[in-house]
Coordinates of C-alpha atoms in Angstrom, one line a residue:
M193 CA -2.7 28.5 11.0
N194 CA -5.4 28.8 8.3
R195 CA -3.0 27.2 5.8
F196 CA -2.4 24.3 8.2
K197 CA -6.2 23.8 8.7
E198 CA -6.6 23.8 4.9
I199 CA -3.9 21.1 4.5
L200 CA -5.5 19.0 7.2
K201 CA -8.9 19.2 5.5
A202 CA -7.3 18.1 2.2
L203 CA -6.0 14.8 3.7
G204 CA -7.8 12.0 1.9
P205 CA -6.4 10.3 -1.2
G206 CA -3.0 10.0 0.4
M207 CA -4.6 8.4 3.4
V208 CA -6.4 5.9 1.2
I209 CA -3.0 4.9 -0.3
T210 CA -1.4 4.7 3.1
A211 CA -4.2 2.6 4.6
S212 CA -3.9 0.4 1.6
F213 CA -0.3 -0.5 2.1
I214 CA -0.5 -1.1 5.8
G215 CA -2.2 -4.4 5.7
P216 CA -1.7 -7.7 7.5
G217 CA 1.2 -8.5 5.3
T218 CA 3.0 -5.2 6.2
V219 CA 2.3 -5.7 9.9
T220 CA 3.6 -9.2 9.9
T221 CA 6.7 -8.3 7.8
M222 CA 7.6 -5.4 10.1
T223 CA 7.1 -7.6 13.2
R224 CA 9.3 -10.4 11.7
A225 CA 11.9 -7.8 10.6
G226 CA 12.2 -6.4 14.1
A227 CA 12.2 -9.8 15.8
G228 CA 14.8 -11.1 13.3
F229 CA 17.2 -8.2 12.7
G230 CA 16.4 -5.6 15.4
Y231 CA 16.7 -2.0 14.4
S232 CA 19.4 -2.6 11.8
I233 CA 17.2 -2.6 8.7
L234 CA 14.9 0.3 9.8
W235 CA 16.5 2.3 7.0
A236 CA 14.6 0.2 4.5
V237 CA 11.3 1.5 5.9
L238 CA 12.7 5.1 5.5
F239 CA 13.7 4.4 1.9
S240 CA 10.3 2.9 1.1
V241 CA 8.6 6.0 2.4
I242 CA 10.8 8.3 0.2
A243 CA 10.3 6.0 -2.8
T244 CA 6.6 5.9 -2.4
I245 CA 6.3 9.7 -2.0
V246 CA 8.4 10.3 -5.1
L247 CA 6.4 7.9 -7.3
Q248 CA 3.0 8.9 -5.9
E249 CA 3.8 12.6 -6.4
M250 CA 4.3 11.9 -10.1
I251 CA 0.9 10.2 -10.2
I252 CA -0.9 13.2 -8.7
R253 CA 0.7 15.5 -11.2
L254 CA -0.3 13.2 -14.0
A255 CA -3.8 12.9 -12.7
L256 CA -4.3 16.7 -12.2
V257 CA -2.6 17.8 -15.4
T258 CA -4.2 15.3 -17.8
R259 CA -7.4 14.5 -15.8
R260 CA -6.8 10.9 -16.8
G261 CA -5.6 7.8 -15.0
L262 CA -2.3 6.0 -15.3
G263 CA -3.7 3.2 -17.3
E264 CA -5.0 5.6 -20.0
A265 CA -1.6 7.3 -20.2
I266 CA 0.2 4.0 -20.5
Y267 CA -2.3 2.8 -23.2
D268 CA -1.8 6.0 -25.2
L269 CA 2.0 5.7 -24.9
F270 CA 2.1 2.8 -27.3
N271 CA 1.3 3.0 -31.0
H272 CA 2.4 -0.5 -32.0
T273 CA -0.4 -3.1 -31.5
V274 CA 1.8 -5.8 -30.1
G275 CA 3.6 -3.6 -27.7
K276 CA 0.3 -2.1 -26.5
F277 CA -1.1 -5.6 -26.0
L278 CA 1.8 -6.9 -24.1
V279 CA 2.3 -4.0 -21.7
V280 CA -1.4 -3.1 -21.2
W281 CA -2.8 -6.6 -20.8
I282 CA 0.1 -8.0 -18.7
S283 CA 0.1 -4.9 -16.5
M284 CA -3.7 -5.1 -16.0
L285 CA -3.8 -8.8 -15.4
A286 CA -0.8 -8.8 -13.0
V287 CA -2.4 -6.1 -10.8
A288 CA -5.9 -7.6 -10.9
I289 CA -4.7 -11.2 -10.2
G290 CA -2.5 -10.0 -7.4
C291 CA -5.3 -8.1 -5.7
A292 CA -7.6 -11.2 -6.0
A293 CA -4.9 -13.5 -4.8
Y294 CA -4.1 -11.4 -1.7
M295 CA -7.8 -10.8 -0.9
S296 CA -8.2 -14.0 1.1
G297 CA -5.2 -13.1 3.2
D298 CA -6.4 -9.6 3.9
L299 CA -9.8 -10.9 5.1
L300 CA -8.2 -13.6 7.3
G301 CA -5.7 -11.0 8.7
T302 CA -8.6 -8.7 9.6
S303 CA -10.4 -11.6 11.2
L304 CA -7.3 -12.6 13.2
G305 CA -7.6 -9.4 15.1
L306 CA -11.3 -9.8 15.6
G307 CA -10.9 -13.5 16.5
Y308 CA -8.8 -12.6 19.5
L309 CA -11.4 -10.2 20.7
L310 CA -14.5 -12.3 20.0
N311 CA -13.2 -15.8 20.2
I312 CA -14.7 -16.7 16.9
P313 CA -12.8 -18.8 14.2
T314 CA -11.3 -16.7 11.4
N315 CA -12.9 -18.7 8.6
I316 CA -16.3 -17.6 10.0
L317 CA -15.4 -14.0 10.6
A318 CA -13.5 -13.5 7.3
P319 CA -16.6 -13.9 5.0
I320 CA -18.7 -11.7 7.3
V321 CA -16.0 -8.9 7.0
G322 CA -15.9 -9.5 3.3
I323 CA -19.7 -9.0 3.0
I324 CA -19.4 -5.8 5.1
I325 CA -16.7 -4.4 2.8
L326 CA -18.7 -5.4 -0.3
T327 CA -21.7 -3.5 1.0
I328 CA -19.5 -0.4 1.7
G329 CA -18.0 -0.5 -1.8
L330 CA -21.3 -1.0 -3.6
L331 CA -23.5 1.3 -1.6
G332 CA -21.1 3.9 -0.2
S333 CA -19.6 6.9 -1.9
Y334 CA -15.9 7.8 -2.2
K335 CA -16.3 10.3 0.7
I336 CA -17.6 7.6 3.0
I337 CA -14.7 5.2 2.0
E338 CA -12.2 8.1 2.6
K339 CA -13.6 8.8 6.1
I340 CA -13.4 5.1 7.0
M341 CA -9.8 5.0 5.8
L342 CA -9.0 8.1 7.9
G343 CA -10.6 6.5 10.9
L344 CA -8.7 3.3 10.5
M345 CA -5.4 5.2 10.1
V346 CA -6.1 7.0 13.4
I347 CA -6.7 3.6 15.1
M348 CA -3.5 2.1 13.7
G349 CA -1.5 5.2 14.6
A350 CA -2.9 5.3 18.2
T351 CA -2.2 1.6 18.6
F352 CA 1.2 1.0 17.1
I353 CA 2.8 4.4 17.8
T354 CA 1.6 4.3 21.4
T355 CA 3.1 0.8 21.7
M356 CA 6.4 2.1 20.4
F357 CA 6.7 4.7 23.1
L358 CA 5.4 2.4 25.8
V359 CA 8.2 -0.2 25.2
K360 CA 10.9 2.5 25.6
P361 CA 13.3 1.5 22.8
D362 CA 17.0 2.5 22.6
W363 CA 16.5 5.6 20.6
G364 CA 20.2 5.8 19.7
E365 CA 20.0 2.4 18.0
V366 CA 16.7 3.4 16.4
F367 CA 18.3 6.5 14.7
S368 CA 21.4 4.4 13.8
G369 CA 19.2 1.8 12.1
A370 CA 17.2 4.4 10.3
F371 CA 20.1 6.6 8.9
L372 CA 23.1 4.2 8.7
P373 CA 22.1 1.6 6.1
S374 CA 23.4 -2.0 6.7
I375 CA 22.4 -5.4 5.4
P376 CA 23.1 -8.0 8.1
D377 CA 23.6 -11.6 7.0
G378 CA 20.4 -13.2 5.7
S379 CA 18.5 -9.9 5.7
I380 CA 18.3 -9.2 1.9
I381 CA 15.0 -10.9 1.4
M382 CA 13.5 -9.1 4.4
V383 CA 14.8 -5.8 3.1
I384 CA 13.1 -6.4 -0.2
A385 CA 9.9 -7.4 1.7
L386 CA 9.9 -4.2 3.7
I387 CA 10.1 -2.1 0.6
G388 CA 7.8 -4.3 -1.4
T389 CA 5.0 -4.0 1.1
T390 CA 5.0 -0.2 0.8
V391 CA 5.7 0.4 -2.9
V392 CA 2.6 -1.3 -4.3
P393 CA 1.7 -1.4 -8.1
Y394 CA -2.0 -1.0 -7.8
N395 CA -1.7 2.1 -5.6
F396 CA -0.4 4.0 -8.6
F397 CA -3.8 3.4 -10.3
L398 CA -5.9 3.8 -7.2
H399 CA -4.2 7.1 -6.3
A400 CA -5.0 8.7 -9.7
T401 CA -8.7 7.7 -9.3
A402 CA -8.8 9.0 -5.7
V403 CA -7.3 12.3 -6.8
H404 CA -9.9 12.7 -9.5
E405 CA -12.6 12.1 -6.8
R406 CA -11.2 14.6 -4.4
F407 CA -9.4 17.4 -6.1
N408 CA -10.3 19.9 -8.8
G409 CA -7.5 20.6 -11.2
M410 CA -4.1 22.2 -10.9
K411 CA -5.2 24.8 -8.3
D412 CA -5.2 21.9 -5.9
L413 CA -1.7 20.5 -6.8
N414 CA 0.0 21.8 -3.6
L415 CA -2.7 20.5 -1.4
A416 CA -2.6 17.1 -3.2
R417 CA 1.2 17.1 -2.6
W418 CA 0.9 17.8 1.1
D419 CA -1.8 15.1 1.3
T420 CA 0.6 12.6 -0.2
I421 CA 3.7 13.6 1.8
I422 CA 1.9 13.8 5.2
S423 CA -0.2 10.6 4.7
I424 CA 2.7 8.4 3.5
A425 CA 5.0 9.8 6.2
I426 CA 2.4 8.8 8.8
G427 CA 2.2 5.4 7.2
G428 CA 6.0 5.1 7.4
L429 CA 5.9 6.1 11.0
I430 CA 3.3 3.4 11.8
S431 CA 5.3 0.8 9.9
G432 CA 8.5 1.8 11.6
A433 CA 6.7 1.8 15.0
I434 CA 5.8 -1.9 14.5
L435 CA 9.4 -2.8 13.6
I436 CA 10.8 -0.8 16.5
S437 CA 8.3 -2.3 19.0
A438 CA 9.2 -5.8 17.8
S439 CA 12.9 -5.0 18.1
A440 CA 12.5 -3.9 21.7
L441 CA 10.2 -6.6 22.8
I442 CA 10.8 -9.9 20.9
Y443 CA 14.2 -9.5 19.2
G444 CA 15.7 -13.0 18.5
Q445 CA 12.4 -14.8 18.7
E446 CA 10.5 -16.7 16.0
V447 CA 7.1 -15.0 15.3
D448 CA 4.2 -15.5 12.9
N449 CA 2.3 -12.2 13.4
V450 CA 2.0 -9.0 15.4
V451 CA -0.1 -10.7 18.1
A452 CA 3.3 -11.9 19.5
L453 CA 3.7 -8.4 20.8
A454 CA 0.8 -8.8 23.2
G455 CA 2.8 -11.1 25.6
P456 CA 5.6 -8.7 26.4
L457 CA 3.1 -5.8 26.7
V458 CA 1.3 -7.6 29.6
P459 CA 3.5 -6.0 32.3
I460 CA 2.7 -2.5 30.8
L461 CA -1.0 -2.8 29.8
G462 CA -2.2 -5.8 31.9
E463 CA -3.2 -9.3 30.9
T464 CA -6.6 -8.3 29.7
W465 CA -5.8 -5.2 27.7
A466 CA -2.5 -6.1 26.0
P467 CA -4.0 -8.6 23.5
V468 CA -7.0 -6.3 23.0
F469 CA -4.8 -3.3 22.2
I470 CA -2.7 -5.2 19.6
S471 CA -5.7 -7.0 18.1
I472 CA -7.5 -3.7 17.5
G473 CA -4.5 -2.4 15.5
L474 CA -4.3 -5.7 13.5
F475 CA -8.0 -5.5 12.7
A476 CA -7.7 -1.9 11.5
A477 CA -4.7 -2.8 9.3
G478 CA -6.5 -5.8 7.8
F479 CA -9.8 -4.0 7.2
S480 CA -8.1 -1.0 5.5
S481 CA -6.1 -3.3 3.2
A482 CA -9.1 -5.5 2.4
L483 CA -11.1 -2.4 1.4
A484 CA -8.3 -0.9 -0.7
S485 CA -7.3 -4.1 -2.6
P486 CA -10.5 -4.5 -4.6
M487 CA -10.6 -0.7 -5.1
G488 CA -7.0 -1.0 -6.6
A489 CA -8.1 -3.8 -8.9
A490 CA -11.1 -1.9 -10.1
A491 CA -9.2 1.4 -10.5
T492 CA -6.6 -0.4 -12.6
V493 CA -9.0 -2.2 -14.9
S494 CA -11.2 0.9 -15.2
S495 CA -8.2 3.1 -16.1
F496 CA -6.9 0.7 -18.8
F497 CA -10.3 0.3 -20.4
K498 CA -11.0 4.0 -20.0
W499 CA -14.3 3.4 -18.2
E500 CA -16.0 6.6 -17.1
G501 CA -17.9 7.2 -13.9
G502 CA -15.0 6.7 -11.4
M503 CA -15.9 4.8 -8.3
K504 CA -19.6 5.4 -8.9
G505 CA -19.4 3.5 -12.2
K506 CA -21.2 0.2 -12.6
K507 CA -18.2 -1.5 -14.2
F508 CA -15.9 -0.2 -11.4
K509 CA -18.2 -1.7 -8.8
M510 CA -18.5 -5.0 -10.8
V511 CA -14.7 -5.5 -10.7
F512 CA -14.7 -4.5 -7.0
G513 CA -17.4 -7.0 -6.2
T514 CA -15.8 -9.8 -8.1
V515 CA -12.5 -9.4 -6.2
I516 CA -14.3 -9.3 -2.8
L517 CA -16.4 -12.4 -3.6
I518 CA -13.2 -14.3 -4.5
G519 CA -11.8 -13.4 -1.1
V520 CA -15.1 -14.3 0.7
V521 CA -15.2 -17.8 -0.9
T522 CA -11.6 -18.6 -0.4
S523 CA -11.4 -17.4 3.2
A524 CA -14.7 -19.3 4.0
I525 CA -13.4 -22.6 2.8
G526 CA -9.9 -22.1 4.3
F527 CA -8.3 -22.2 0.9
E528 CA -4.6 -21.0 1.0
P529 CA -3.9 -20.1 -2.6
L530 CA -0.1 -20.4 -2.2
E531 CA 0.6 -21.2 -5.8
V532 CA -1.7 -18.4 -7.0
I533 CA 0.0 -16.0 -4.6
L534 CA 3.4 -17.0 -5.9
I535 CA 2.3 -16.4 -9.5
A536 CA 0.9 -13.1 -8.4
Q537 CA 4.1 -12.2 -6.7
A538 CA 6.1 -13.1 -9.8
L539 CA 3.8 -11.0 -12.0
N540 CA 4.1 -8.1 -9.6
G541 CA 7.9 -8.6 -9.7
I542 CA 7.7 -8.1 -13.4
I543 CA 5.2 -5.3 -13.5
L544 CA 6.5 -3.1 -10.7
P545 CA 9.7 -2.2 -12.6
V546 CA 7.7 -1.8 -15.9
I547 CA 5.2 0.5 -14.3
A548 CA 7.8 2.5 -12.4
I549 CA 9.8 3.0 -15.7
L550 CA 6.6 4.0 -17.6
I551 CA 5.6 6.5 -14.9
Y552 CA 9.1 8.0 -15.3
I553 CA 8.8 8.2 -19.1
I554 CA 5.2 9.6 -19.0
I555 CA 6.0 12.3 -16.4
N556 CA 8.9 13.6 -18.6
K557 CA 6.7 14.0 -21.8
K558 CA 6.6 17.7 -22.3
G559 CA 3.8 17.4 -24.8
L560 CA 1.7 15.8 -22.1
M561 CA 2.9 17.4 -18.9
G562 CA 4.0 20.8 -20.1
Q563 CA 5.6 22.9 -17.4
Y564 CA 4.7 20.2 -14.8
K565 CA 7.1 17.6 -16.2
N566 CA 10.0 16.5 -14.0
G567 CA 12.8 19.0 -13.4
P568 CA 16.5 18.0 -13.2
V569 CA 16.5 17.4 -9.5
L570 CA 13.3 15.3 -9.6
N571 CA 14.7 13.4 -12.5
V572 CA 17.8 12.4 -10.6
I573 CA 15.8 11.4 -7.5
G574 CA 13.2 9.7 -9.7
F575 CA 15.8 7.7 -11.7
A576 CA 17.4 6.5 -8.5
V577 CA 14.1 5.4 -7.0
V578 CA 13.0 3.7 -10.3
A579 CA 16.4 1.9 -10.5
V580 CA 16.2 0.5 -7.0
V581 CA 12.5 -0.4 -7.3
S582 CA 13.3 -2.2 -10.6
F583 CA 16.1 -4.2 -9.0
L584 CA 13.9 -5.2 -6.1
G585 CA 11.0 -6.2 -8.4
I586 CA 13.2 -8.4 -10.5
Y587 CA 14.8 -10.0 -7.4
S588 CA 11.3 -10.6 -6.0
M589 CA 10.2 -12.2 -9.3
I590 CA 13.2 -14.5 -9.3
D591 CA 12.5 -15.5 -5.6
A592 CA 8.9 -16.2 -6.4
V593 CA 9.7 -18.3 -9.5
T594 CA 12.3 -20.3 -7.5
A595 CA 9.8 -20.9 -4.7
F596 CA 7.1 -22.0 -7.2
F597 CA 9.3 -24.5 -8.9
G598 CA 11.1 -25.5 -5.8

């Protein structure tokens, strides 16, 4: 019991990562997947959880063994100037541009939930939410941000997991969809989207920074592992719950976002509370992602440039504030940066396989990791995950490039 309490107290950096990947995009993707393909591609959520745990566990080992970030380890991996320039700068710019491009969508997604509750236009609410997040990031400490993320995770879990049980899905079909992989006609893009919303490049850099803020060396490795496993598993459960609820309630319907679940919930929760219940969950998902995205950009840039000070550093906060302000301005004027998002998606399609491969190489460097490098079993699992993630990243890049020029 004491050990269990110790593990619960250690929950933090993993929850930040989980709250990061469950944003408006994830919520919408899960809803569309359930509405379009039912339970049949639920296995993709399960795979994404396993892949994320495997990759993020490598990150916590790297962070605790070396006391450095992923960007620093990548930078020091290359001796040749050209290679270092290409990998470091392309990786850093791809992640930073991606975070900035998605910032407007995160703020608008957050405001969509609030808008249903307050009946205020999203382009008015979004900048206000952005300013609140900017204030939290500039004035608050990591501990405060961690507690906010934990609170948002509780809200999302209470909302979406409760919804899943309320709608009484066919549990036989649920388990079949989770453990018997299939790819129905026309579902390959959705499968890639399901995995791509969970395995997020900037979370590799953010996790290392969060681990440094929270844990103190190798004595905390097991606690950090439990934090990662439990947090990401909870995130997978929340994501899966959204897909399952959509499958049970709106399968076969065209939907734009999770608010579509409110209508079918009216007989269960009532006409007043059904939209409120769903909107609260959407707000929590949007707010957590909108807070994590600029943190991810700042952690990435700080790591590559080897800036000291962590989240308290002035340069970290400068990057954080810049990304937030981009989101505030674009969401206020109603700018939909589709072309920028497509470019960011293509860059992330390039960078995800590159970073996944580099993580795999770095974690196997005995001179760097010593006894904590990957063993044979972890290498087999890691190689499989990296191979699949690389394929999906390349496919995503091709899809984005096609959409951009199409």
